[in-house]
mmCIF file of C-alpha atoms in Angstrom:
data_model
loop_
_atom_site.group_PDB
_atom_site.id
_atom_site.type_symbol
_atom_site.label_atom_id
_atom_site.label_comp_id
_atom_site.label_asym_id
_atom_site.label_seq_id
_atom_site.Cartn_x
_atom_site.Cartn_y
_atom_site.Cartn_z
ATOM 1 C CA UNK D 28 9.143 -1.610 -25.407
ATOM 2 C CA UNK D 29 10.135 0.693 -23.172
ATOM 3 C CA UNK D 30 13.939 1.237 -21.253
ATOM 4 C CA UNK D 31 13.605 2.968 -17.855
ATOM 5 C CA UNK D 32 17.237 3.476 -16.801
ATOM 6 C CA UNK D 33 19.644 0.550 -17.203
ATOM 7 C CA UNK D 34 17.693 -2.147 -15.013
ATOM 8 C CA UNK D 35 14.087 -1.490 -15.918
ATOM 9 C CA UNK D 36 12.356 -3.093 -18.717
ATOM 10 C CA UNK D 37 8.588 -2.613 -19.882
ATOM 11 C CA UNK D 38 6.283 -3.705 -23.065
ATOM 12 C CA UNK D 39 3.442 -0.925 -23.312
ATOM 13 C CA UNK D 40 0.179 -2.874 -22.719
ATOM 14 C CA UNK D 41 -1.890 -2.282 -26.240
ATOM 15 C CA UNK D 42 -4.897 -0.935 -24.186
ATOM 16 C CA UNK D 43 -3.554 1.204 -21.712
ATOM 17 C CA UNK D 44 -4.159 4.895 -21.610
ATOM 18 C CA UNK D 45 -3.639 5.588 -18.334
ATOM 19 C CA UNK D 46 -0.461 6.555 -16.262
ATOM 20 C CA UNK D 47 0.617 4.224 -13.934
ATOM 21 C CA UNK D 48 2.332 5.739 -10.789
ATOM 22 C CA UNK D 49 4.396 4.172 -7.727
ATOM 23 C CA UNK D 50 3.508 5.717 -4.997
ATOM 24 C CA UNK D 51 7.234 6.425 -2.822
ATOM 25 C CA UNK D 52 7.530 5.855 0.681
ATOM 26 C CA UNK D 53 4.936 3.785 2.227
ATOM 27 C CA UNK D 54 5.750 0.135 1.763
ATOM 28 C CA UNK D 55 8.810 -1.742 1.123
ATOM 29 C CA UNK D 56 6.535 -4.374 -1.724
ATOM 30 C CA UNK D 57 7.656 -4.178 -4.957
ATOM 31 C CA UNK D 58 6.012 -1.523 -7.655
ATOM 32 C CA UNK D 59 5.828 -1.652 -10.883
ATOM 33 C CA UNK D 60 5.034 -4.715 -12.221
ATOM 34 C CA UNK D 61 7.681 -5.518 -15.147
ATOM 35 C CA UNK D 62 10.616 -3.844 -13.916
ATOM 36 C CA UNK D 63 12.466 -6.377 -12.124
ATOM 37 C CA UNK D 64 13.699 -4.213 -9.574
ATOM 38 C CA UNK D 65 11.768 -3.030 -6.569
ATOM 39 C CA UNK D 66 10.422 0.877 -5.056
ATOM 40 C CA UNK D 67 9.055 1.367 -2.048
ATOM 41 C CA UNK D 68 5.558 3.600 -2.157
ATOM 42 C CA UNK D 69 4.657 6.749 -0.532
ATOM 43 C CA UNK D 70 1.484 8.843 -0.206
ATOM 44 C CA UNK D 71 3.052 11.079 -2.203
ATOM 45 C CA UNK D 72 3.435 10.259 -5.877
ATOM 46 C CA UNK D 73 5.562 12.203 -8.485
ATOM 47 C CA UNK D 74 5.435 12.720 -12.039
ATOM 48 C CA UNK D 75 9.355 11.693 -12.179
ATOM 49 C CA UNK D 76 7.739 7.724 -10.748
ATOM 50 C CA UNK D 77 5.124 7.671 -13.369
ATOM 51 C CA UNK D 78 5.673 4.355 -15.796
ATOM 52 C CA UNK D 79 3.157 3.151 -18.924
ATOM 53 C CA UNK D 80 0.700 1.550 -17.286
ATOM 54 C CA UNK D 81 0.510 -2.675 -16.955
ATOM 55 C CA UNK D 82 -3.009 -2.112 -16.299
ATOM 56 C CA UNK D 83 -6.036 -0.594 -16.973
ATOM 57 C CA UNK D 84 -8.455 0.745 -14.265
ATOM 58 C CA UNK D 85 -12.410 -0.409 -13.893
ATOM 59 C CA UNK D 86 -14.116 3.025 -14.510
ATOM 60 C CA UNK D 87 -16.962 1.037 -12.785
ATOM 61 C CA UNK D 88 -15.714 -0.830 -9.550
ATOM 62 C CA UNK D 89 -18.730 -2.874 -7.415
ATOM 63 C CA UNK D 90 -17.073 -4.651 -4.873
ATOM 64 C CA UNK D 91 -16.457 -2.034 -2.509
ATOM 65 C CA UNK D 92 -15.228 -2.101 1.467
ATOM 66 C CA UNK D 93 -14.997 0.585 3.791
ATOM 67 C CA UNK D 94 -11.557 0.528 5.609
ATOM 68 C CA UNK D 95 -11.983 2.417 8.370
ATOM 69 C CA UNK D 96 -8.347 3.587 10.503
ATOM 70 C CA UNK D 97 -8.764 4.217 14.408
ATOM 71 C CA UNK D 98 -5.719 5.368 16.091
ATOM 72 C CA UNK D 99 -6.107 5.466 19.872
ATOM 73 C CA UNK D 100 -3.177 7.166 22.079
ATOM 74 C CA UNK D 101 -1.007 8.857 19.446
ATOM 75 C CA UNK D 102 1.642 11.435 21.213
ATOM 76 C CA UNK D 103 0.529 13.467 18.932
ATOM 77 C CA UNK D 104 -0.953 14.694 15.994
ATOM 78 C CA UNK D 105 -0.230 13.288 12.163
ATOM 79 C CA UNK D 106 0.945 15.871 9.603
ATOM 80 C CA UNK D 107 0.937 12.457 6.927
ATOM 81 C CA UNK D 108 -2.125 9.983 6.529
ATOM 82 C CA UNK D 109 -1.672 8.057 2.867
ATOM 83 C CA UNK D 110 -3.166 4.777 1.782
ATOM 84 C CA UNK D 111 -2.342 2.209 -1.289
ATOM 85 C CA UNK D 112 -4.409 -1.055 -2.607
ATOM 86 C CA UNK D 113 -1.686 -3.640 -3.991
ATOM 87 C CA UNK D 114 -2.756 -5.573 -6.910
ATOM 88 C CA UNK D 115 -1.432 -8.714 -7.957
ATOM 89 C CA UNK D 116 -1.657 -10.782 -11.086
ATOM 90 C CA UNK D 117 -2.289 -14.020 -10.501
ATOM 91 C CA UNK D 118 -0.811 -15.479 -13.515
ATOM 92 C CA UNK D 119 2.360 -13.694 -14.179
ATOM 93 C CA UNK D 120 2.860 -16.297 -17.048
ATOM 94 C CA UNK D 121 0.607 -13.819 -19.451
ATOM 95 C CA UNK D 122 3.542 -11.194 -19.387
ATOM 96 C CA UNK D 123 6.765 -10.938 -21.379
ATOM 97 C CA UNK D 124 10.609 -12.494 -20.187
ATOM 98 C CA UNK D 125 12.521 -9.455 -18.740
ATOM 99 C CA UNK D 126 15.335 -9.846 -20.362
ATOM 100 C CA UNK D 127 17.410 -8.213 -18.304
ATOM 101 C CA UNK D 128 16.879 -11.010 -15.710
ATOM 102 C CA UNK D 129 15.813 -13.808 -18.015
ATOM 103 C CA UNK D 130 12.451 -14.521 -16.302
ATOM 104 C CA UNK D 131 8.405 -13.161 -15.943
ATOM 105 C CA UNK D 132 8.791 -10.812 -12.568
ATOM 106 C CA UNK D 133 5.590 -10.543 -10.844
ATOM 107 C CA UNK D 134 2.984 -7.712 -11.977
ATOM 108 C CA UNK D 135 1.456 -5.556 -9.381
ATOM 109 C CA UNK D 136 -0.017 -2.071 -8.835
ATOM 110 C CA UNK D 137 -0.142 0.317 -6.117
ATOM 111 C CA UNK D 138 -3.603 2.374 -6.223
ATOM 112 C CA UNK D 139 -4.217 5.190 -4.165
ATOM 113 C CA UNK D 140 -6.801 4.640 -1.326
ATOM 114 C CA UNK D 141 -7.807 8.694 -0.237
ATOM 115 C CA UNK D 142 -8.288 8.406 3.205
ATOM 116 C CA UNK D 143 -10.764 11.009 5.003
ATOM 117 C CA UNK D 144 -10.168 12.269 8.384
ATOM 118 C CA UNK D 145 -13.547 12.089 10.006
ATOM 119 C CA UNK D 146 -12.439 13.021 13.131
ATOM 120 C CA UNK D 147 -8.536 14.210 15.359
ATOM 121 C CA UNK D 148 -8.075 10.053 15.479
ATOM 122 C CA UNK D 149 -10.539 8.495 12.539
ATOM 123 C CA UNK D 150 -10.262 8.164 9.032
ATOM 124 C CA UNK D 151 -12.287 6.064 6.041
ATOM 125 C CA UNK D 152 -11.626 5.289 2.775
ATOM 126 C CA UNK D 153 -12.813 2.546 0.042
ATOM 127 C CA UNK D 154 -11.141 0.313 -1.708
ATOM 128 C CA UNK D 155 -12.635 -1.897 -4.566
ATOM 129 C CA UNK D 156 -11.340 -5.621 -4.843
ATOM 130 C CA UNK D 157 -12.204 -5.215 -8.975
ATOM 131 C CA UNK D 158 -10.494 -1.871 -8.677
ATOM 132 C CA UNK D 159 -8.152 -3.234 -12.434
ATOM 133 C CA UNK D 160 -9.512 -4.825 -15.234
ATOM 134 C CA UNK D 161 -8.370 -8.791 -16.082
ATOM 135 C CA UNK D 162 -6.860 -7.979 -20.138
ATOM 136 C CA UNK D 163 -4.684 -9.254 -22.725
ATOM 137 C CA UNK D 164 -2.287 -6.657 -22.165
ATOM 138 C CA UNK D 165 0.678 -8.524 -23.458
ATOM 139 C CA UNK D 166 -0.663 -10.999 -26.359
ATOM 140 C CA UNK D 167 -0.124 -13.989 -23.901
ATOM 141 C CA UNK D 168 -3.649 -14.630 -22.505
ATOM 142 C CA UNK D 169 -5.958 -12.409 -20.371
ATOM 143 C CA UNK D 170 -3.675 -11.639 -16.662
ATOM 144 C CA UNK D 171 -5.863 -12.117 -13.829
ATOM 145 C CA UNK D 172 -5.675 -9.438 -11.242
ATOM 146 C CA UNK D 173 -6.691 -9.602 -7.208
ATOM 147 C CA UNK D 174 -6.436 -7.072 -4.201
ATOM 148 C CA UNK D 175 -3.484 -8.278 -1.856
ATOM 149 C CA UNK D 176 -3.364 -5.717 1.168
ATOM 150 C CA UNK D 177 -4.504 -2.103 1.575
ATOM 151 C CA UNK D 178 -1.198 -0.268 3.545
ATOM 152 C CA UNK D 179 -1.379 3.065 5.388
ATOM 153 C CA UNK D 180 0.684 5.146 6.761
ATOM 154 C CA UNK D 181 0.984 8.052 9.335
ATOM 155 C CA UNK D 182 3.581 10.624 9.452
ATOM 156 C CA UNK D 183 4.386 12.890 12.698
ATOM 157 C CA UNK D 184 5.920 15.671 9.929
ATOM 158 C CA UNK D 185 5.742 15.829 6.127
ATOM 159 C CA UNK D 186 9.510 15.784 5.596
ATOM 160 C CA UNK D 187 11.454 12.707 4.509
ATOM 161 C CA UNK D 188 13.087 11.584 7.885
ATOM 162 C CA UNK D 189 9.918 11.632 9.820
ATOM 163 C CA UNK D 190 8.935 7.899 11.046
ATOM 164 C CA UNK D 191 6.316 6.071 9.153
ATOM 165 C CA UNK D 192 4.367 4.350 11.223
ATOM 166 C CA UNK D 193 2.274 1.737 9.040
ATOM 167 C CA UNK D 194 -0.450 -0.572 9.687
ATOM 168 C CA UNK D 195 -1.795 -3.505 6.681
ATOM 169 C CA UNK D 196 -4.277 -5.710 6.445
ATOM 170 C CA UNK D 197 -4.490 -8.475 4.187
ATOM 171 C CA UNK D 198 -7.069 -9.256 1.412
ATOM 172 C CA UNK D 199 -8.808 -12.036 3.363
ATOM 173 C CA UNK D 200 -9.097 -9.972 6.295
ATOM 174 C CA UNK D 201 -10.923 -6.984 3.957
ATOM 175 C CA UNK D 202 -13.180 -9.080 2.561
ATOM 176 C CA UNK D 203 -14.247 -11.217 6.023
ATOM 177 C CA UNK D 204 -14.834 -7.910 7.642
ATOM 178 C CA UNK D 205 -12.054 -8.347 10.183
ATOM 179 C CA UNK D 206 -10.137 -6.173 12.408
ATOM 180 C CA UNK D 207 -6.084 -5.988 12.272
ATOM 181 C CA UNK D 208 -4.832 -3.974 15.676
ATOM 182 C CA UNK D 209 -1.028 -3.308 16.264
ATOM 183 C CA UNK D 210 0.764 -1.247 18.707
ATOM 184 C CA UNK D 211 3.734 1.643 17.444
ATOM 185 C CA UNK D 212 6.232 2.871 20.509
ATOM 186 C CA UNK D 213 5.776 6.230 20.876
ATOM 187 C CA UNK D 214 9.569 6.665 20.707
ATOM 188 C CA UNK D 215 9.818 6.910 16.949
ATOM 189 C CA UNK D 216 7.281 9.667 17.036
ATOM 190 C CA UNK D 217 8.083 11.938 15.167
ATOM 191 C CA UNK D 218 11.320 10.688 13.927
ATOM 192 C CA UNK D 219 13.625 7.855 15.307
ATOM 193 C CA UNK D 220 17.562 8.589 16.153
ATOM 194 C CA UNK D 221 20.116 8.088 13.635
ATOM 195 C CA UNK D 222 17.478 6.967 11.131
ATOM 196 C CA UNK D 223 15.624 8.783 8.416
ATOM 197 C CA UNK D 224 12.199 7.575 7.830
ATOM 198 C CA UNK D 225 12.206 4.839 9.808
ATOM 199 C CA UNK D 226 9.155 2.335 9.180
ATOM 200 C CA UNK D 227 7.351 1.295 11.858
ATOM 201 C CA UNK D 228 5.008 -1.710 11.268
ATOM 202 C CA UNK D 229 4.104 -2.006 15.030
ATOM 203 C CA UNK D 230 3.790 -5.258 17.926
ATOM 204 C CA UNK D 231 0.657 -7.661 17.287
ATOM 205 C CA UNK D 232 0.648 -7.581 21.030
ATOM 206 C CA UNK D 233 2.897 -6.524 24.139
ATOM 207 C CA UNK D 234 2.981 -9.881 25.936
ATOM 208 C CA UNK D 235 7.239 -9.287 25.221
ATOM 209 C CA UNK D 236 7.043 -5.653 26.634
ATOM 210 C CA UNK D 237 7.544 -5.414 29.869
ATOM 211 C CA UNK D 238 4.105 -4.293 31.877
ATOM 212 C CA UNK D 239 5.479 -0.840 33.213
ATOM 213 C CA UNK D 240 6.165 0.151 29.289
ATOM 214 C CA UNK D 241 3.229 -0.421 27.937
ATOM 215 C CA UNK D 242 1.719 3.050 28.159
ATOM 216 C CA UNK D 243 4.824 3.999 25.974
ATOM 217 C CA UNK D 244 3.192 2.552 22.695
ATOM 218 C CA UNK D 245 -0.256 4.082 20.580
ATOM 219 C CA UNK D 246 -2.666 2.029 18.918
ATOM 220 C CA UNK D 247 -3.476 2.037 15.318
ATOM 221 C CA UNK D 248 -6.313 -0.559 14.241
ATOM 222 C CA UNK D 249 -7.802 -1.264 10.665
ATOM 223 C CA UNK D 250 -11.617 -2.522 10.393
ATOM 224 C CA UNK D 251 -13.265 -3.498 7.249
ATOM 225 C CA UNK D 252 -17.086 -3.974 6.285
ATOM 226 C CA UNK D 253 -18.432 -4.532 2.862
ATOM 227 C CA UNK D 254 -20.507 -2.051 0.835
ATOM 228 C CA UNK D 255 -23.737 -2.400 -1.117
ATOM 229 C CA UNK D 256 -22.980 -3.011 -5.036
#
């Protein structure tokens, strides 16, 4: 096993060869899989948030999808663009008790997506749905893993208080080929009052917004098509 600080408590999978890293700043979702505790993720990683690994990665992902990031209206431009894939395991059962809060915590991963700007307000990326491999990694039966959301998020400056504005979509939505739009108040651009890095996740729509301040808010949208295997 494994003691990371006082809190944190991991059993190195048998298998695993490969660093896994939290990725700091982009999402409040837990990282980290059998640490009890939770990180936020950034595009950013560091060697000081690398763990042992809880999983091992598919050198030979099929099931690809293009997410594709449009942002329409921005007051200006992004110094920031990062992406993550969250895994899940779908049978936390196959891990080990953390002892530290007498229960299995869930097991998840944070992969980086590499987003590539195509164009001043487009950018693509891929992300695989059998991006980790189902194992045995803890002598409790095989742990099932499945793509939850792909996150992104843009930064007006690459310094810590700089707003995050972030956009998700869902699993379901990635593989259905769907479209998630939301609108960010141009306001928090590039960093919002008082706070440090405040996270934006945007408005699904402006119906509450009054009409004459609706030109005060910038689109970002997420599409999603399947790939050829």
């Amino acid at each position: 096993m494994l003691i990371i600080g006082r809190a944190a408590y991991i059993r190195c999978p048998r298998a695993a060869s490969v660093l896994f890293v939290c990725i700091l700043g982009l999402s409040v979702a837990a990282c980290g899989g059998q640490s009890g505790t939770s990180k936020s993720v950034s595009a950013s990683p560091s060697s000081a948030d690398s763990l042992v690994p809880l999983r091992m990665l598919n050198p030979k992902p099929t099931r690809a999808y293009e997410i594709r990031l449009v942002v329409e209206g921005a007051p200006g431009p992004f110094a920031s663009v990062g992406g993550v894939a969250q895994y899940d395991v779908q049978n936390p059962q196959c891990g080990d008790i953390n002892p530290v809060i007498g229960a299995i915590p869930p097991i998840r991963s944070n992969e980086v997506v590499q987003l590539r700007k195509i164009s001043e307000r487009e950018y693509v990326g891929v992300v695989y749905a059998d991006r980790i491999m189902d194992e045995d990694y803890y002598g409790n039966g095989v742990c099932h893993w499945a793509l939850t959301e792909v996150r992104v998020a843009l930064r007006g400056m690459d310094t810590p208080e700089s707003s995050r504005f972030v956009a998700t979509m869902p699993a379901e939505m990635i593989q259905a080929g769907g479209e998630e739009k939301k609108y960010y108040w141009t306001g928090y651009y590039p960093r919002a009052e008082r706070t440090e890095g405040f996270p934006d996740y945007g408005e699904a729509d402006l119906s509450q917004i009054p009409e004459s301040k609706h030109g005060e808010f910038f689109i970002m949208s997420l599409t999603s098509r399947g790939l050829p295997e």
